Backbone as a ProteinNet text record, in pm:
[ID]
protein_1_A
[PRIMARY]
MFGRRVPPHIVFAFSALLAVVCAALALLAVRSHAWVWVAVGAVLAVWFAVDAVRSYGWAQNKKVLDAEKAARNAQNHSKR
[TERTIARY]
334	317.1	427.9	453.5	573.5	653.2	642.1	779.3	883.5	805.7	797.7	770.8	796.6	671.1	634.3	604.5	489.5	505.4	619	642.7	517.2	558	482.4	409.6	510.6	392.7	284.9	450.7	259.4	140.5	112.6	6.9	-37.6	-52.5	-71.5	-153.8	-110.5	-174.4	-237.3	-281.8	-384.6	-511.3	-480.4	-568.2	-641.4	-544	-586.5	-724.7	-700.5	-765.4	-897.1	-900.5	-1044	-1105.1	-982.6	-1091.7	-1162.1	-1134.1	-1238.1	-1277.5	-1283.1	-1389.3	-1519.9	-1465.4	-1590.7	-1634.1	-1586.4	-1677.4	-1750.3	-1718.9	-1798.5	-1926.1	-1882.5	-2008.8	-2107.9	-2093.5	-2136.4	-2283.5	-2141.9	-2256.6	-2374.9	-2334.4	-2417.1	-2535.9	-2479.1	-2595	-2663	-2681.2	-2673.4	-2798.6	-2780.1	-2885	-2959.6	-2962.6	-3056.1	-3069	-3091.6	-3107.2	-3113.4	-3020.2	-2956.2	-2900.5	-2997.7	-2911.6	-2800	-2808.2	-2762.4	-2568.3	-2543.5	-2481.6	-2411.7	-2514.2	-2463.6	-2317.2	-2397.4	-2320.2	-2128.5	-2214.9	-2116.3	-2003.5	-2068.9	-1861.2	-1849.2	-1971.4	-1844.7	-1767.3	-1811.5	-1732.9	-1625.6	-1603.9	-1496.8	-1378.1	-1468.8	-1409.6	-1303.2	-1396.1	-1281.7	-1168.8	-1271.8	-1098	-1001.1	-1000.4	-930.8	-848.1	-917.8	-838.9	-761.6	-780	-683.5	-620.6	-573.4	-465.6	-368.3	-451.3	-368.2	-316.6	-351.9	-295.7	-117	-209.6	-129.9	-8.3	-3.7	124.6	188.5	130.2	240.9	319.3	261.9	353.4	478.2	449.7	585.7	623.6	619.8	670.1	756.9	723.3	766.8	837.9	848.2	872.9	1054.6	1065.5	1155.8	1230.9	1190.9	1282.2	1388.6	1232.1	1385.2	1504.5	1469.6	1519.6	1599.6	1667	1738.8	1851.7	1761.9	1844.7	1928	1871.3	1960	2054.7	2045.3	2113.9	2298.5	2214.7	2273	2393.6	2319.6	2427.7	2593.8	2390.7	2583	2647	2606.2	2695.3	2886.9	2823.5	2919.1	2995	2918.8	3003.1	3132.8	3148	3150.4	3257.7	3216.7	3390.1	3499.7	3416.7	3467.3	3566	3544.2	3609.3	3765.1	3723.6	3840.4	3979.2
-6073.3	-6140.5	-6144.9	-6088.9	-6091.3	-6102.8	-6014.6	-5975.2	-6081.5	-6220.2	-6328.4	-6312.5	-6347.8	-6365.8	-6472.3	-6574.2	-6696.3	-6785.9	-6835.4	-6884.2	-6907.8	-6877.3	-6826.4	-6985.6	-7090.2	-7251.5	-7231	-7267.5	-7211.6	-7136.7	-7077.5	-6914	-7025.5	-7007.7	-7109.1	-7245.2	-7362.4	-7411.5	-7443.5	-7290.4	-7353.9	-7211.5	-7136.9	-7052.9	-7140.8	-7271.7	-7355.2	-7457.8	-7460.2	-7509.9	-7501.9	-7377.4	-7266.3	-7238.9	-7239.5	-7200.5	-7306.3	-7488	-7606.6	-7594	-7567.4	-7554.3	-7484.5	-7320.2	-7229.2	-7202.8	-7340.3	-7379.8	-7550.7	-7598	-7677.2	-7616.8	-7562.2	-7532.7	-7418.7	-7354.2	-7287.5	-7357.4	-7415	-7582.6	-7614.8	-7659	-7721.9	-7590.1	-7515.2	-7404.5	-7371.6	-7466.9	-7368.7	-7524.9	-7610.9	-7740.9	-7673.2	-7591.4	-7577.8	-7424.3	-7346.6	-7219.7	-7154.8	-7131.2	-7038.4	-6884	-6841.6	-6786.8	-6678.5	-6606.3	-6517.1	-6587.6	-6747.9	-6825.4	-6876.2	-6839.9	-6926.1	-6792.8	-6621.9	-6505	-6526.9	-6526.4	-6598.3	-6647.6	-6771	-6909.2	-6851.1	-6839.2	-6773.4	-6646.4	-6634.2	-6430.5	-6536.2	-6627	-6619.9	-6724.4	-6814.5	-6887.8	-6850.8	-6720.3	-6642.6	-6581.9	-6554.2	-6532.9	-6521	-6706.3	-6772	-6862.3	-6813.4	-6912	-6756.1	-6644.1	-6544.6	-6554.8	-6571.6	-6551.5	-6674.5	-6760	-6878	-6854.6	-6772.2	-6800.9	-6683.5	-6545.2	-6498.7	-6593.4	-6645.5	-6666.4	-6773.5	-6860.6	-6934.1	-6841.2	-6762.2	-6619.1	-6611.5	-6586.1	-6517.2	-6631.4	-6750.4	-6836.2	-6903.9	-6889.7	-6915.2	-6794.5	-6654.3	-6530.6	-6533.6	-6633.3	-6712.5	-6724.6	-6801.8	-6950.9	-6873.5	-6793.1	-6725	-6633.7	-6567.8	-6442.7	-6549.4	-6669.7	-6778.6	-6779	-6853.5	-6884.4	-6754.4	-6659.8	-6554.2	-6543.5	-6493.2	-6459.3	-6556.3	-6676	-6816.4	-6816.1	-6776.9	-6792.7	-6638.6	-6520.6	-6423.4	-6420.8	-6528.1	-6527.6	-6685.3	-6739.3	-6876.6	-6817.7	-6631.6	-6546.5	-6520.2	-6466	-6336.8	-6428.8	-6599	-6655	-6722.9	-6706.6	-6792.6	-6664	-6505.1	-6419	-6399.1	-6423.8	-6454.9	-6525.2
2877.5	3015.6	3072.4	3260.6	3318.2	3280.3	3145.7	3083	3062.8	2991.5	2878.9	2760.2	2653.1	2531.4	2578.8	2442.3	2459.4	2319.3	2395	2168	2080.7	1995.7	1864.4	1822.1	1916.3	1811.3	1962	2075.4	2200.6	2167.3	2111.1	2038.2	1981.5	1856.6	1797	1767.4	1915.3	1913.5	2052.4	2071.7	2181	2122.6	1991.6	1938.1	1875.6	1734	1706.7	1758.7	1885.2	1955.1	2031.2	2021.5	2130.5	1982.4	1853.9	1740.1	1726.7	1740.3	1705.9	1823.8	1882.7	2013	2030.4	1984.8	2016.2	1887.6	1791.5	1624	1698.2	1787.6	1781.4	1841	1994.8	2047	1955	1861.5	1779.2	1689.6	1685.9	1634	1710.4	1834.7	1931.6	2016.9	1928.7	2036.7	1829.6	1758	1579	1605.9	1658.4	1705.4	1816.4	1902.2	2023.9	1999.6	1840.8	1841.1	1929.5	1953.4	2039.5	1970.9	1911.7	1819.8	1861.5	1979.6	2016.6	2072.6	2126.2	2174.5	1981.9	1863.4	1725.5	1716.7	1745.9	1700.9	1812.4	1918	2011.8	2002.2	1958.9	1919.9	1848.4	1669.1	1567.4	1527.9	1620.6	1656.2	1741.1	1831.9	1910.3	1855.5	1732.9	1631.5	1541.9	1442.2	1355.5	1418.5	1582.5	1669.3	1654.6	1772.3	1727	1618.9	1544.9	1432.1	1338.5	1352.8	1284.2	1394.3	1543.9	1607.4	1577.6	1519.5	1488.6	1352.4	1284.9	1113.9	1173.1	1254.9	1261.2	1356.6	1406.1	1487.5	1436.3	1374	1247.9	1191.8	1124.4	1048.5	1106.1	1264.5	1305.1	1349.3	1365.2	1375.8	1272.4	1122.8	1041.6	1027.5	1072.2	1010.6	1109.2	1284.8	1353	1292.1	1199.1	1149	1094	964.4	879	945.7	1006.8	1062	1134.3	1220.1	1314.4	1192.7	1059.3	955	921.7	879.7	822.1	883	1055.4	1166.5	1217.9	1206.2	1155.4	1079.7	913	855.6	747.5	902	907.6	1056.6	1099.4	1177.1	1151.3	1040.8	959.5	941.9	820.4	735.3	788.2	952.3	957.1	1101.3	1140.4	1170	1066.7	959.1	845.4	793.3	778.3	831.4	833.4	980.6	1060.2	1016.1
[MASK]
++++++++++++++++++++++++++++++++++++++++++++++++++++++++++++++++++++++++++++++++

C-alpha cells in the first residue's frame, strides 16, 4: 500500500480486533433473527481471524530471520 508494507504486528492487532467486532455483531444478529447478517458477520469474523493468524506467523518468521541475520553478521565480524 503506497509503496510500504504494514508491519505484521499492526495487521495482527487490527485483524484480531475486527474479528471480535464481527463476531459480536453476528451474535447480535442471531438475537434479532437476521440470518443474512449472521452469515455475513460470521464469514467476516472467520476471514479476519485467519488473517490475524497469518500475520502472527509472519511476525514470528520475521523474528527468526532477523535473529539469523544478526547471528550471521556477528559471525562475519568475529572472523575479521
